[in-house]
Amino acid sequence: MRASLSLEPPPPMSVSRTVQSDLLLVLVTLLAAAGWMFSKEALVGLTPLLFIGVRFFSAGLILGLVGGRSLKALSIGDWHRALLTGLAMATAMSFWIMGLSLATNLGIGAFIASLGVVLTPLMARLLFGVRTAPTTWVAVGTALVGLALLRLEGGFSLSASDGFFLAAAVAFSVHFNLNSRFAARIPALPLTAIQLGVTGLASLTLFSFLEPAPVWPGWSILGWLTASILLGTCLRFFFQVKAQGMAQVSHAAVIMTLEPVWTALLGSLWFAERMSPLQLLGCCIIFGALLISRWRLLFRRPIDGQR
């Protein structure tokens, strides 16, 4: 899951500081992609909702302990806003983990889930009446073409995992919008800790109703779970918050679109996944849609006060 970009432009930076922030953001996208691999491995021995619940609650607890003072300093209104964004994240991650548990190709799933970036401006229009930039419609049209190419062979049909990833993309677009509006008034560390904790608690609640009682998964599965918690969640979000505090918003926006690219590459190396030429073309077109959706940020041309 991605933290929102700062709404206020950071002060001018030196070249070395810019390079450092860009490298950190690239590392963030690599950790996010590795999180897909860790999660897929952990799902061999854990049910989806139990896994995502333990992963995010543990990560939220760790970050909460680190940022305990900042949590105490939040107002009641801040807590309400953070909890609301946490519920949006919980919805998105529940759909995402169900899609991941059924996915046969992580690269394709990553590109479908990344459509949340493209849908974010449309959700802003629906939720808050924000005017939609012309490039948004171009990005949506481009993304639909890419999505069609992913599933065009043998007749167009979406699998169950595709449906979950699309639902996750819609939920992520809601989360991105709420996060963008609240991050300007709530410090990043407590906001992230609350969101992760809420996601974990919500997923564990769903697990208690929808999944069977857990059994001992084995030490190797617990190792993948630990990697997901520490590397794929805590370290990833820590570096993301740090890098976004150093980076120009346009740099961060574009670099963060690398996550599905790394996921596809790691999937091919880790699980020997392969895509047909048509599917590769679909992924490239969706990646183009992600860049188009960030075009306004790249050239810093805000609309209705958005950045």
PDB file of C-alpha atoms in Angstrom:
ATOM      1  CA  MET A   1       0.000   0.000   0.000  1.00  0.00           C
ATOM      2  CA  ARG A   2       1.368   3.689  -0.863  1.00  0.00           C
ATOM      3  CA  ALA A   3       1.391   6.788   1.636  1.00  0.00           C
ATOM      4  CA  SER A   4       0.099   9.980   0.010  1.00  0.00           C
ATOM      5  CA  LEU A   5       2.369  12.650  -1.401  1.00  0.00           C
ATOM      6  CA  SER A   6       2.785  15.858   0.524  1.00  0.00           C
ATOM      7  CA  LEU A   7       0.410  18.591  -0.610  1.00  0.00           C
ATOM      8  CA  GLU A   8       2.919  21.347   0.094  1.00  0.00           C
ATOM      9  CA  PRO A   9       5.975  21.695  -2.176  1.00  0.00           C
ATOM     10  CA  PRO A  10       9.221  21.084  -0.281  1.00  0.00           C
ATOM     11  CA  PRO A  11      11.937  23.729  -0.236  1.00  0.00           C
ATOM     12  CA  PRO A  12      14.587  23.738  -2.976  1.00  0.00           C
ATOM     13  CA  MET A  13      17.046  20.895  -2.603  1.00  0.00           C
ATOM     14  CA  SER A  14      20.658  20.329  -3.540  1.00  0.00           C
ATOM     15  CA  VAL A  15      21.514  17.872  -6.308  1.00  0.00           C
ATOM     16  CA  SER A  16      22.887  15.339  -3.807  1.00  0.00           C
ATOM     17  CA  ARG A  17      19.722  15.520  -1.696  1.00  0.00           C
ATOM     18  CA  THR A  18      17.572  15.062  -4.803  1.00  0.00           C
ATOM     19  CA  VAL A  19      19.586  12.019  -5.866  1.00  0.00           C
ATOM     20  CA  GLN A  20      19.327  10.588  -2.348  1.00  0.00           C
ATOM     21  CA  SER A  21      15.547  10.999  -2.256  1.00  0.00           C
ATOM     22  CA  ASP A  22      15.158   9.477  -5.729  1.00  0.00           C
ATOM     23  CA  LEU A  23      17.279   6.465  -4.770  1.00  0.00           C
ATOM     24  CA  LEU A  24      15.244   5.999  -1.593  1.00  0.00           C
ATOM     25  CA  LEU A  25      12.022   6.080  -3.614  1.00  0.00           C
ATOM     26  CA  VAL A  26      13.376   3.489  -6.028  1.00  0.00           C
ATOM     27  CA  LEU A  27      14.240   1.354  -2.986  1.00  0.00           C
ATOM     28  CA  VAL A  28      10.669   1.838  -1.743  1.00  0.00           C
ATOM     29  CA  THR A  29       9.253   0.509  -5.020  1.00  0.00           C
ATOM     30  CA  LEU A  30      11.625  -2.476  -4.841  1.00  0.00           C
ATOM     31  CA  LEU A  31      10.540  -3.224  -1.261  1.00  0.00           C
ATOM     32  CA  ALA A  32       6.898  -2.916  -2.311  1.00  0.00           C
ATOM     33  CA  ALA A  33       7.481  -5.352  -5.180  1.00  0.00           C
ATOM     34  CA  ALA A  34       9.345  -7.732  -2.869  1.00  0.00           C
ATOM     35  CA  GLY A  35       6.310  -7.550  -0.585  1.00  0.00           C
ATOM     36  CA  TRP A  36       4.284  -9.225  -3.335  1.00  0.00           C
ATOM     37  CA  MET A  37       6.771 -12.121  -3.367  1.00  0.00           C
ATOM     38  CA  PHE A  38       6.912 -12.429   0.431  1.00  0.00           C
ATOM     39  CA  SER A  39       3.123 -12.383   0.624  1.00  0.00           C
ATOM     40  CA  LYS A  40       2.675 -15.015  -2.074  1.00  0.00           C
ATOM     41  CA  GLU A  41       5.120 -17.293  -0.267  1.00  0.00           C
ATOM     42  CA  ALA A  42       3.415 -16.744   3.092  1.00  0.00           C
ATOM     43  CA  LEU A  43       0.015 -17.614   1.612  1.00  0.00           C
ATOM     44  CA  VAL A  44       1.238 -21.172   1.076  1.00  0.00           C
ATOM     45  CA  GLY A  45       0.709 -21.771   4.797  1.00  0.00           C
ATOM     46  CA  LEU A  46      -1.605 -18.948   5.930  1.00  0.00           C
ATOM     47  CA  THR A  47      -5.121 -17.990   4.931  1.00  0.00           C
ATOM     48  CA  PRO A  48      -5.325 -14.595   3.172  1.00  0.00           C
ATOM     49  CA  LEU A  49      -7.186 -12.537   5.782  1.00  0.00           C
ATOM     50  CA  LEU A  50      -5.217 -14.001   8.680  1.00  0.00           C
ATOM     51  CA  PHE A  51      -1.955 -13.192   6.915  1.00  0.00           C
ATOM     52  CA  ILE A  52      -2.854  -9.605   6.032  1.00  0.00           C
ATOM     53  CA  GLY A  53      -4.305  -9.064   9.501  1.00  0.00           C
ATOM     54  CA  VAL A  54      -1.205 -10.241  11.349  1.00  0.00           C
ATOM     55  CA  ARG A  55       1.096  -8.455   8.902  1.00  0.00           C
ATOM     56  CA  PHE A  56      -0.521  -5.041   9.137  1.00  0.00           C
ATOM     57  CA  PHE A  57      -1.462  -5.128  12.813  1.00  0.00           C
ATOM     58  CA  SER A  58       2.126  -6.062  13.720  1.00  0.00           C
ATOM     59  CA  ALA A  59       3.534  -3.339  11.470  1.00  0.00           C
ATOM     60  CA  GLY A  60       1.105  -0.779  12.885  1.00  0.00           C
ATOM     61  CA  LEU A  61       2.048  -1.798  16.426  1.00  0.00           C
ATOM     62  CA  ILE A  62       5.762  -1.410  15.676  1.00  0.00           C
ATOM     63  CA  LEU A  63       5.315   2.017  14.097  1.00  0.00           C
ATOM     64  CA  GLY A  64       2.960   3.001  16.913  1.00  0.00           C
ATOM     65  CA  LEU A  65       5.610   2.191  19.498  1.00  0.00           C
ATOM     66  CA  VAL A  66       8.161   4.232  17.550  1.00  0.00           C
ATOM     67  CA  GLY A  67       5.801   7.178  17.233  1.00  0.00           C
ATOM     68  CA  GLY A  68       4.024   6.900  20.584  1.00  0.00           C
ATOM     69  CA  ARG A  69       4.419  10.572  21.479  1.00  0.00           C
ATOM     70  CA  SER A  70       3.021  11.765  18.172  1.00  0.00           C
ATOM     71  CA  LEU A  71       0.016   9.474  18.580  1.00  0.00           C
ATOM     72  CA  LYS A  72      -0.767  11.014  21.963  1.00  0.00           C
ATOM     73  CA  ALA A  73      -0.573  14.475  20.460  1.00  0.00           C
ATOM     74  CA  LEU A  74      -3.355  13.827  17.923  1.00  0.00           C
ATOM     75  CA  SER A  75      -6.716  15.490  18.443  1.00  0.00           C
ATOM     76  CA  ILE A  76     -10.016  13.597  18.411  1.00  0.00           C
ATOM     77  CA  GLY A  77     -10.685  14.946  14.928  1.00  0.00           C
ATOM     78  CA  ASP A  78      -7.305  13.694  13.732  1.00  0.00           C
ATOM     79  CA  TRP A  79      -8.049  10.259  15.125  1.00  0.00           C
ATOM     80  CA  HIS A  80     -11.397  10.182  13.309  1.00  0.00           C
ATOM     81  CA  ARG A  81      -9.723  11.129  10.020  1.00  0.00           C
ATOM     82  CA  ALA A  82      -6.941   8.578  10.474  1.00  0.00           C
ATOM     83  CA  LEU A  83      -9.439   5.842  11.324  1.00  0.00           C
ATOM     84  CA  LEU A  84     -11.479   6.674   8.215  1.00  0.00           C
ATOM     85  CA  THR A  85      -8.447   6.374   5.961  1.00  0.00           C
ATOM     86  CA  GLY A  86      -7.551   3.161   7.785  1.00  0.00           C
ATOM     87  CA  LEU A  87     -10.938   1.660   6.918  1.00  0.00           C
ATOM     88  CA  ALA A  88     -10.390   2.593   3.266  1.00  0.00           C
ATOM     89  CA  MET A  89      -6.959   0.947   3.353  1.00  0.00           C
ATOM     90  CA  ALA A  90      -8.426  -2.134   5.054  1.00  0.00           C
ATOM     91  CA  THR A  91     -10.998  -2.506   2.274  1.00  0.00           C
ATOM     92  CA  ALA A  92      -8.340  -2.148  -0.411  1.00  0.00           C
ATOM     93  CA  MET A  93      -5.928  -4.585   1.227  1.00  0.00           C
ATOM     94  CA  SER A  94      -8.636  -7.187   1.828  1.00  0.00           C
ATOM     95  CA  PHE A  95      -9.493  -7.176  -1.878  1.00  0.00           C
ATOM     96  CA  TRP A  96      -5.791  -7.153  -2.769  1.00  0.00           C
ATOM     97  CA  ILE A  97      -4.869 -10.165  -0.653  1.00  0.00           C
ATOM     98  CA  MET A  98      -7.807 -12.162  -2.003  1.00  0.00           C
ATOM     99  CA  GLY A  99      -6.648 -11.349  -5.521  1.00  0.00           C
ATOM    100  CA  LEU A 100      -3.090 -12.326  -4.645  1.00  0.00           C
ATOM    101  CA  SER A 101      -4.188 -15.652  -3.160  1.00  0.00           C
ATOM    102  CA  LEU A 102      -5.839 -16.558  -6.484  1.00  0.00           C
ATOM    103  CA  ALA A 103      -3.352 -14.965  -8.870  1.00  0.00           C
ATOM    104  CA  THR A 104      -1.347 -17.074 -11.308  1.00  0.00           C
ATOM    105  CA  ASN A 105       0.735 -14.151 -12.593  1.00  0.00           C
ATOM    106  CA  LEU A 106       1.843 -11.495 -10.117  1.00  0.00           C
ATOM    107  CA  GLY A 107       3.015  -9.079 -12.818  1.00  0.00           C
ATOM    108  CA  ILE A 108      -0.423  -8.906 -14.402  1.00  0.00           C
ATOM    109  CA  GLY A 109      -2.030  -8.521 -10.977  1.00  0.00           C
ATOM    110  CA  ALA A 110       0.343  -5.702 -10.060  1.00  0.00           C
ATOM    111  CA  PHE A 111      -0.475  -3.718 -13.181  1.00  0.00           C
ATOM    112  CA  ILE A 112      -4.217  -4.184 -12.639  1.00  0.00           C
ATOM    113  CA  ALA A 113      -3.954  -3.092  -8.987  1.00  0.00           C
ATOM    114  CA  SER A 114      -1.880  -0.064 -10.045  1.00  0.00           C
ATOM    115  CA  LEU A 115      -4.929   1.273 -11.893  1.00  0.00           C
ATOM    116  CA  GLY A 116      -5.875   2.843  -8.564  1.00  0.00           C
ATOM    117  CA  VAL A 117      -3.475   5.653  -9.494  1.00  0.00           C
ATOM    118  CA  VAL A 118      -5.381   6.268 -12.725  1.00  0.00           C
ATOM    119  CA  LEU A 119      -8.767   6.121 -10.968  1.00  0.00           C
ATOM    120  CA  THR A 120      -7.788   8.530  -8.182  1.00  0.00           C
ATOM    121  CA  PRO A 121      -8.719  11.761 -10.055  1.00  0.00           C
ATOM    122  CA  LEU A 122     -12.069  10.261 -11.074  1.00  0.00           C
ATOM    123  CA  MET A 123     -12.759   9.312  -7.465  1.00  0.00           C
ATOM    124  CA  ALA A 124     -11.815  12.866  -6.413  1.00  0.00           C
ATOM    125  CA  ARG A 125     -14.451  14.152  -8.798  1.00  0.00           C
ATOM    126  CA  LEU A 126     -17.038  11.704  -7.470  1.00  0.00           C
ATOM    127  CA  LEU A 127     -16.309  12.261  -3.770  1.00  0.00           C
ATOM    128  CA  PHE A 128     -15.303  15.916  -3.640  1.00  0.00           C
ATOM    129  CA  GLY A 129     -16.385  17.472  -6.945  1.00  0.00           C
ATOM    130  CA  VAL A 130     -12.792  18.172  -8.032  1.00  0.00           C
ATOM    131  CA  ARG A 131     -12.502  19.084 -11.693  1.00  0.00           C
ATOM    132  CA  THR A 132     -10.915  16.321 -13.747  1.00  0.00           C
ATOM    133  CA  ALA A 133      -7.935  17.164 -15.930  1.00  0.00           C
ATOM    134  CA  PRO A 134      -8.196  16.218 -19.640  1.00  0.00           C
ATOM    135  CA  THR A 135      -5.137  13.980 -19.244  1.00  0.00           C
ATOM    136  CA  THR A 136      -7.097  11.882 -16.747  1.00  0.00           C
ATOM    137  CA  TRP A 137      -9.558  10.798 -19.409  1.00  0.00           C
ATOM    138  CA  VAL A 138      -6.684   9.994 -21.744  1.00  0.00           C
ATOM    139  CA  ALA A 139      -5.066   7.930 -18.981  1.00  0.00           C
ATOM    140  CA  VAL A 140      -8.304   6.036 -18.276  1.00  0.00           C
ATOM    141  CA  GLY A 141      -8.821   5.244 -21.944  1.00  0.00           C
ATOM    142  CA  THR A 142      -5.217   4.116 -22.285  1.00  0.00           C
ATOM    143  CA  ALA A 143      -5.486   1.941 -19.174  1.00  0.00           C
ATOM    144  CA  LEU A 144      -8.639   0.247 -20.514  1.00  0.00           C
ATOM    145  CA  VAL A 145      -6.825  -0.628 -23.722  1.00  0.00           C
ATOM    146  CA  GLY A 146      -3.964  -2.106 -21.700  1.00  0.00           C
ATOM    147  CA  LEU A 147      -6.372  -4.061 -19.497  1.00  0.00           C
ATOM    148  CA  ALA A 148      -8.098  -5.485 -22.554  1.00  0.00           C
ATOM    149  CA  LEU A 149      -4.781  -6.636 -24.012  1.00  0.00           C
ATOM    150  CA  LEU A 150      -3.917  -8.422 -20.766  1.00  0.00           C
ATOM    151  CA  ARG A 151      -6.951 -10.669 -21.123  1.00  0.00           C
ATOM    152  CA  LEU A 152      -7.637 -10.620 -24.869  1.00  0.00           C
ATOM    153  CA  GLU A 153      -6.053 -13.958 -25.761  1.00  0.00           C
ATOM    154  CA  GLY A 154      -8.547 -16.788 -25.986  1.00  0.00           C
ATOM    155  CA  GLY A 155     -11.457 -14.357 -25.697  1.00  0.00           C
ATOM    156  CA  PHE A 156     -11.716 -11.450 -23.293  1.00  0.00           C
ATOM    157  CA  SER A 157     -12.530 -12.612 -19.775  1.00  0.00           C
ATOM    158  CA  LEU A 158     -11.509 -11.475 -16.312  1.00  0.00           C
ATOM    159  CA  SER A 159     -10.483 -14.082 -13.765  1.00  0.00           C
ATOM    160  CA  ALA A 160     -11.571 -13.984 -10.133  1.00  0.00           C
ATOM    161  CA  SER A 161      -8.160 -12.599  -9.157  1.00  0.00           C
ATOM    162  CA  ASP A 162      -8.517  -9.842 -11.775  1.00  0.00           C
ATOM    163  CA  GLY A 163     -11.864  -8.898 -10.262  1.00  0.00           C
ATOM    164  CA  PHE A 164     -10.386  -8.655  -6.768  1.00  0.00           C
ATOM    165  CA  PHE A 165      -7.442  -6.579  -8.042  1.00  0.00           C
ATOM    166  CA  LEU A 166      -9.829  -4.211  -9.859  1.00  0.00           C
ATOM    167  CA  ALA A 167     -11.913  -3.857  -6.685  1.00  0.00           C
ATOM    168  CA  ALA A 168      -8.686  -3.160  -4.793  1.00  0.00           C
ATOM    169  CA  ALA A 169      -7.755  -0.482  -7.350  1.00  0.00           C
ATOM    170  CA  VAL A 170     -11.092   1.277  -6.775  1.00  0.00           C
ATOM    171  CA  ALA A 171     -10.648   1.083  -2.987  1.00  0.00           C
ATOM    172  CA  PHE A 172      -7.047   2.327  -3.296  1.00  0.00           C
ATOM    173  CA  SER A 173      -8.314   5.360  -5.239  1.00  0.00           C
ATOM    174  CA  VAL A 174     -10.640   6.191  -2.324  1.00  0.00           C
ATOM    175  CA  HIS A 175      -7.771   5.735   0.125  1.00  0.00           C
ATOM    176  CA  PHE A 176      -5.418   7.933  -1.932  1.00  0.00           C
ATOM    177  CA  ASN A 177      -7.971  10.748  -1.933  1.00  0.00           C
ATOM    178  CA  LEU A 178      -8.657  10.583   1.797  1.00  0.00           C
ATOM    179  CA  ASN A 179      -4.963  10.292   2.559  1.00  0.00           C
ATOM    180  CA  SER A 180      -4.107  13.302   0.412  1.00  0.00           C
ATOM    181  CA  ARG A 181      -6.671  15.444   2.207  1.00  0.00           C
ATOM    182  CA  PHE A 182      -5.699  14.398   5.717  1.00  0.00           C
ATOM    183  CA  ALA A 183      -1.916  14.003   5.430  1.00  0.00           C
ATOM    184  CA  ALA A 184      -1.416  17.766   5.339  1.00  0.00           C
ATOM    185  CA  ARG A 185      -2.823  18.099   8.883  1.00  0.00           C
ATOM    186  CA  ILE A 186      -1.698  14.815  10.477  1.00  0.00           C
ATOM    187  CA  PRO A 187       1.985  13.824  10.884  1.00  0.00           C
ATOM    188  CA  ALA A 188       2.943  10.966   8.582  1.00  0.00           C
ATOM    189  CA  LEU A 189       4.182   8.504  11.218  1.00  0.00           C
ATOM    190  CA  PRO A 190       1.077   8.374  13.450  1.00  0.00           C
ATOM    191  CA  LEU A 191      -1.197   8.524  10.402  1.00  0.00           C
ATOM    192  CA  THR A 192       0.571   5.521   8.876  1.00  0.00           C
ATOM    193  CA  ALA A 193       0.650   3.611  12.174  1.00  0.00           C
ATOM    194  CA  ILE A 194      -3.108   4.075  12.687  1.00  0.00           C
ATOM    195  CA  GLN A 195      -3.924   3.065   9.123  1.00  0.00           C
ATOM    196  CA  LEU A 196      -1.828  -0.085   9.322  1.00  0.00           C
ATOM    197  CA  GLY A 197      -3.271  -0.983  12.718  1.00  0.00           C
ATOM    198  CA  VAL A 198      -6.861  -0.476  11.555  1.00  0.00           C
ATOM    199  CA  THR A 199      -6.206  -2.554   8.455  1.00  0.00           C
ATOM    200  CA  GLY A 200      -4.823  -5.345  10.606  1.00  0.00           C
ATOM    201  CA  LEU A 201      -7.715  -5.282  13.073  1.00  0.00           C
ATOM    202  CA  ALA A 202     -10.337  -5.169  10.310  1.00  0.00           C
ATOM    203  CA  SER A 203      -8.720  -8.084   8.475  1.00  0.00           C
ATOM    204  CA  LEU A 204      -8.443 -10.142  11.659  1.00  0.00           C
ATOM    205  CA  THR A 205     -12.129  -9.471  12.346  1.00  0.00           C
ATOM    206  CA  LEU A 206     -13.066 -10.699   8.868  1.00  0.00           C
ATOM    207  CA  PHE A 207     -10.805 -13.708   9.365  1.00  0.00           C
ATOM    208  CA  SER A 208     -12.648 -14.701  12.529  1.00  0.00           C
ATOM    209  CA  PHE A 209     -15.925 -14.856  10.576  1.00  0.00           C
ATOM    210  CA  LEU A 210     -14.856 -16.075   7.149  1.00  0.00           C
ATOM    211  CA  GLU A 211     -11.822 -18.328   7.506  1.00  0.00           C
ATOM    212  CA  PRO A 212     -11.112 -21.574   9.365  1.00  0.00           C
ATOM    213  CA  ALA A 213      -9.138 -21.715  12.597  1.00  0.00           C
ATOM    214  CA  PRO A 214      -5.396 -21.416  11.970  1.00  0.00           C
ATOM    215  CA  VAL A 215      -2.944 -24.274  12.184  1.00  0.00           C
ATOM    216  CA  TRP A 216       0.798 -24.134  12.789  1.00  0.00           C
ATOM    217  CA  PRO A 217       2.189 -22.980   9.416  1.00  0.00           C
ATOM    218  CA  GLY A 218       5.812 -23.957   9.922  1.00  0.00           C
ATOM    219  CA  TRP A 219       8.939 -21.900  10.473  1.00  0.00           C
ATOM    220  CA  SER A 220       9.540 -21.122   6.796  1.00  0.00           C
ATOM    221  CA  ILE A 221       6.081 -19.562   6.457  1.00  0.00           C
ATOM    222  CA  LEU A 222       6.661 -17.547   9.620  1.00  0.00           C
ATOM    223  CA  GLY A 223       9.912 -16.362   8.050  1.00  0.00           C
ATOM    224  CA  TRP A 224       8.044 -15.026   5.012  1.00  0.00           C
ATOM    225  CA  LEU A 225       5.500 -13.411   7.342  1.00  0.00           C
ATOM    226  CA  THR A 226       8.312 -11.724   9.267  1.00  0.00           C
ATOM    227  CA  ALA A 227       9.886 -10.484   6.036  1.00  0.00           C
ATOM    228  CA  SER A 228       6.490  -9.087   4.991  1.00  0.00           C
ATOM    229  CA  ILE A 229       6.118  -7.256   8.297  1.00  0.00           C
ATOM    230  CA  LEU A 230       9.635  -5.857   8.659  1.00  0.00           C
ATOM    231  CA  LEU A 231      10.770  -5.350   5.053  1.00  0.00           C
ATOM    232  CA  GLY A 232       7.599  -5.192   2.992  1.00  0.00           C
ATOM    233  CA  THR A 233       5.685  -2.984   5.428  1.00  0.00           C
ATOM    234  CA  CYS A 234       7.660  -1.261   8.225  1.00  0.00           C
ATOM    235  CA  LEU A 235      10.892  -0.541   6.341  1.00  0.00           C
ATOM    236  CA  ARG A 236       9.041   0.238   3.125  1.00  0.00           C
ATOM    237  CA  PHE A 237       6.758   2.800   4.755  1.00  0.00           C
ATOM    238  CA  PHE A 238       9.566   4.285   6.852  1.00  0.00           C
ATOM    239  CA  PHE A 239      11.696   4.908   3.744  1.00  0.00           C
ATOM    240  CA  GLN A 240       8.650   6.137   1.835  1.00  0.00           C
ATOM    241  CA  VAL A 241       7.784   8.738   4.469  1.00  0.00           C
ATOM    242  CA  LYS A 242      11.433   9.810   4.693  1.00  0.00           C
ATOM    243  CA  ALA A 243      11.909  10.030   0.921  1.00  0.00           C
ATOM    244  CA  GLN A 244       8.668  11.897   0.294  1.00  0.00           C
ATOM    245  CA  GLY A 245       9.706  14.436   2.891  1.00  0.00           C
ATOM    246  CA  MET A 246      12.857  15.061   0.836  1.00  0.00           C
ATOM    247  CA  ALA A 247      11.486  14.715  -2.708  1.00  0.00           C
ATOM    248  CA  GLN A 248       9.761  17.042  -5.105  1.00  0.00           C
ATOM    249  CA  VAL A 249       6.198  15.807  -5.548  1.00  0.00           C
ATOM    250  CA  SER A 250       6.699  15.257  -9.295  1.00  0.00           C
ATOM    251  CA  HIS A 251       9.749  13.061  -8.705  1.00  0.00           C
ATOM    252  CA  ALA A 252       7.942  10.929  -6.132  1.00  0.00           C
ATOM    253  CA  ALA A 253       4.799  10.574  -8.238  1.00  0.00           C
ATOM    254  CA  VAL A 254       6.627   9.246 -11.281  1.00  0.00           C
ATOM    255  CA  ILE A 255       9.121   7.022  -9.447  1.00  0.00           C
ATOM    256  CA  MET A 256       6.362   5.326  -7.439  1.00  0.00           C
ATOM    257  CA  THR A 257       4.854   4.021 -10.696  1.00  0.00           C
ATOM    258  CA  LEU A 258       7.800   1.610 -10.925  1.00  0.00           C
ATOM    259  CA  GLU A 259       6.236  -0.812  -8.418  1.00  0.00           C
ATOM    260  CA  PRO A 260       4.307  -2.949 -10.970  1.00  0.00           C
ATOM    261  CA  VAL A 261       7.358  -3.036 -13.231  1.00  0.00           C
ATOM    262  CA  TRP A 262       9.560  -4.436 -10.466  1.00  0.00           C
ATOM    263  CA  THR A 263       6.791  -6.842  -9.432  1.00  0.00           C
ATOM    264  CA  ALA A 264       6.559  -8.240 -12.954  1.00  0.00           C
ATOM    265  CA  LEU A 265      10.339  -8.621 -13.174  1.00  0.00           C
ATOM    266  CA  LEU A 266      10.610 -10.262  -9.743  1.00  0.00           C
ATOM    267  CA  GLY A 267       7.683 -12.545 -10.566  1.00  0.00           C
ATOM    268  CA  SER A 268       9.480 -13.755 -13.683  1.00  0.00           C
ATOM    269  CA  LEU A 269      12.666 -14.404 -11.703  1.00  0.00           C
ATOM    270  CA  TRP A 270      11.104 -15.710  -8.478  1.00  0.00           C
ATOM    271  CA  PHE A 271       8.256 -17.843  -9.799  1.00  0.00           C
ATOM    272  CA  ALA A 272       9.357 -18.228 -13.442  1.00  0.00           C
ATOM    273  CA  GLU A 273       6.200 -16.430 -14.570  1.00  0.00           C
ATOM    274  CA  ARG A 274       5.900 -15.621 -18.244  1.00  0.00           C
ATOM    275  CA  MET A 275       3.724 -13.250 -20.250  1.00  0.00           C
ATOM    276  CA  SER A 276       2.733 -13.478 -23.884  1.00  0.00           C
ATOM    277  CA  PRO A 277       3.780 -10.631 -26.226  1.00  0.00           C
ATOM    278  CA  LEU A 278       0.192  -9.335 -26.114  1.00  0.00           C
ATOM    279  CA  GLN A 279       0.203  -9.292 -22.312  1.00  0.00           C
ATOM    280  CA  LEU A 280       3.570  -7.541 -22.241  1.00  0.00           C
ATOM    281  CA  LEU A 281       2.161  -4.910 -24.576  1.00  0.00           C
ATOM    282  CA  GLY A 282      -0.847  -4.525 -22.259  1.00  0.00           C
ATOM    283  CA  CYS A 283       1.453  -3.980 -19.266  1.00  0.00           C
ATOM    284  CA  CYS A 284       3.469  -1.388 -21.196  1.00  0.00           C
ATOM    285  CA  ILE A 285       0.283   0.458 -22.149  1.00  0.00           C
ATOM    286  CA  ILE A 286      -0.953   0.451 -18.538  1.00  0.00           C
ATOM    287  CA  PHE A 287       2.438   1.782 -17.444  1.00  0.00           C
ATOM    288  CA  GLY A 288       1.996   4.523 -20.037  1.00  0.00           C
ATOM    289  CA  ALA A 289      -1.402   5.290 -18.516  1.00  0.00           C
ATOM    290  CA  LEU A 290       0.235   5.630 -15.088  1.00  0.00           C
ATOM    291  CA  LEU A 291       2.701   8.168 -16.494  1.00  0.00           C
ATOM    292  CA  ILE A 292      -0.076  10.067 -18.270  1.00  0.00           C
ATOM    293  CA  SER A 293      -2.040  10.239 -15.009  1.00  0.00           C
ATOM    294  CA  ARG A 294       1.040  11.792 -13.357  1.00  0.00           C
ATOM    295  CA  TRP A 295       1.801  14.167 -16.235  1.00  0.00           C
ATOM    296  CA  ARG A 296       0.259  17.185 -14.508  1.00  0.00           C
ATOM    297  CA  LEU A 297       2.359  16.539 -11.404  1.00  0.00           C
ATOM    298  CA  LEU A 298       5.477  16.160 -13.517  1.00  0.00           C
ATOM    299  CA  PHE A 299       5.052  19.664 -14.891  1.00  0.00           C
ATOM    300  CA  ARG A 300       3.406  20.974 -11.679  1.00  0.00           C
ATOM    301  CA  ARG A 301       0.240  22.368 -13.230  1.00  0.00           C
ATOM    302  CA  PRO A 302      -2.318  22.119 -10.405  1.00  0.00           C
ATOM    303  CA  ILE A 303      -6.061  22.135 -10.936  1.00  0.00           C
ATOM    304  CA  ASP A 304      -8.432  23.622  -8.383  1.00  0.00           C
ATOM    305  CA  GLY A 305      -5.659  23.807  -5.830  1.00  0.00           C
ATOM    306  CA  GLN A 306      -4.615  20.168  -6.180  1.00  0.00           C
ATOM    307  CA  ARG A 307      -0.982  19.187  -6.477  1.00  0.00           C
TER     308      ARG A 307
END
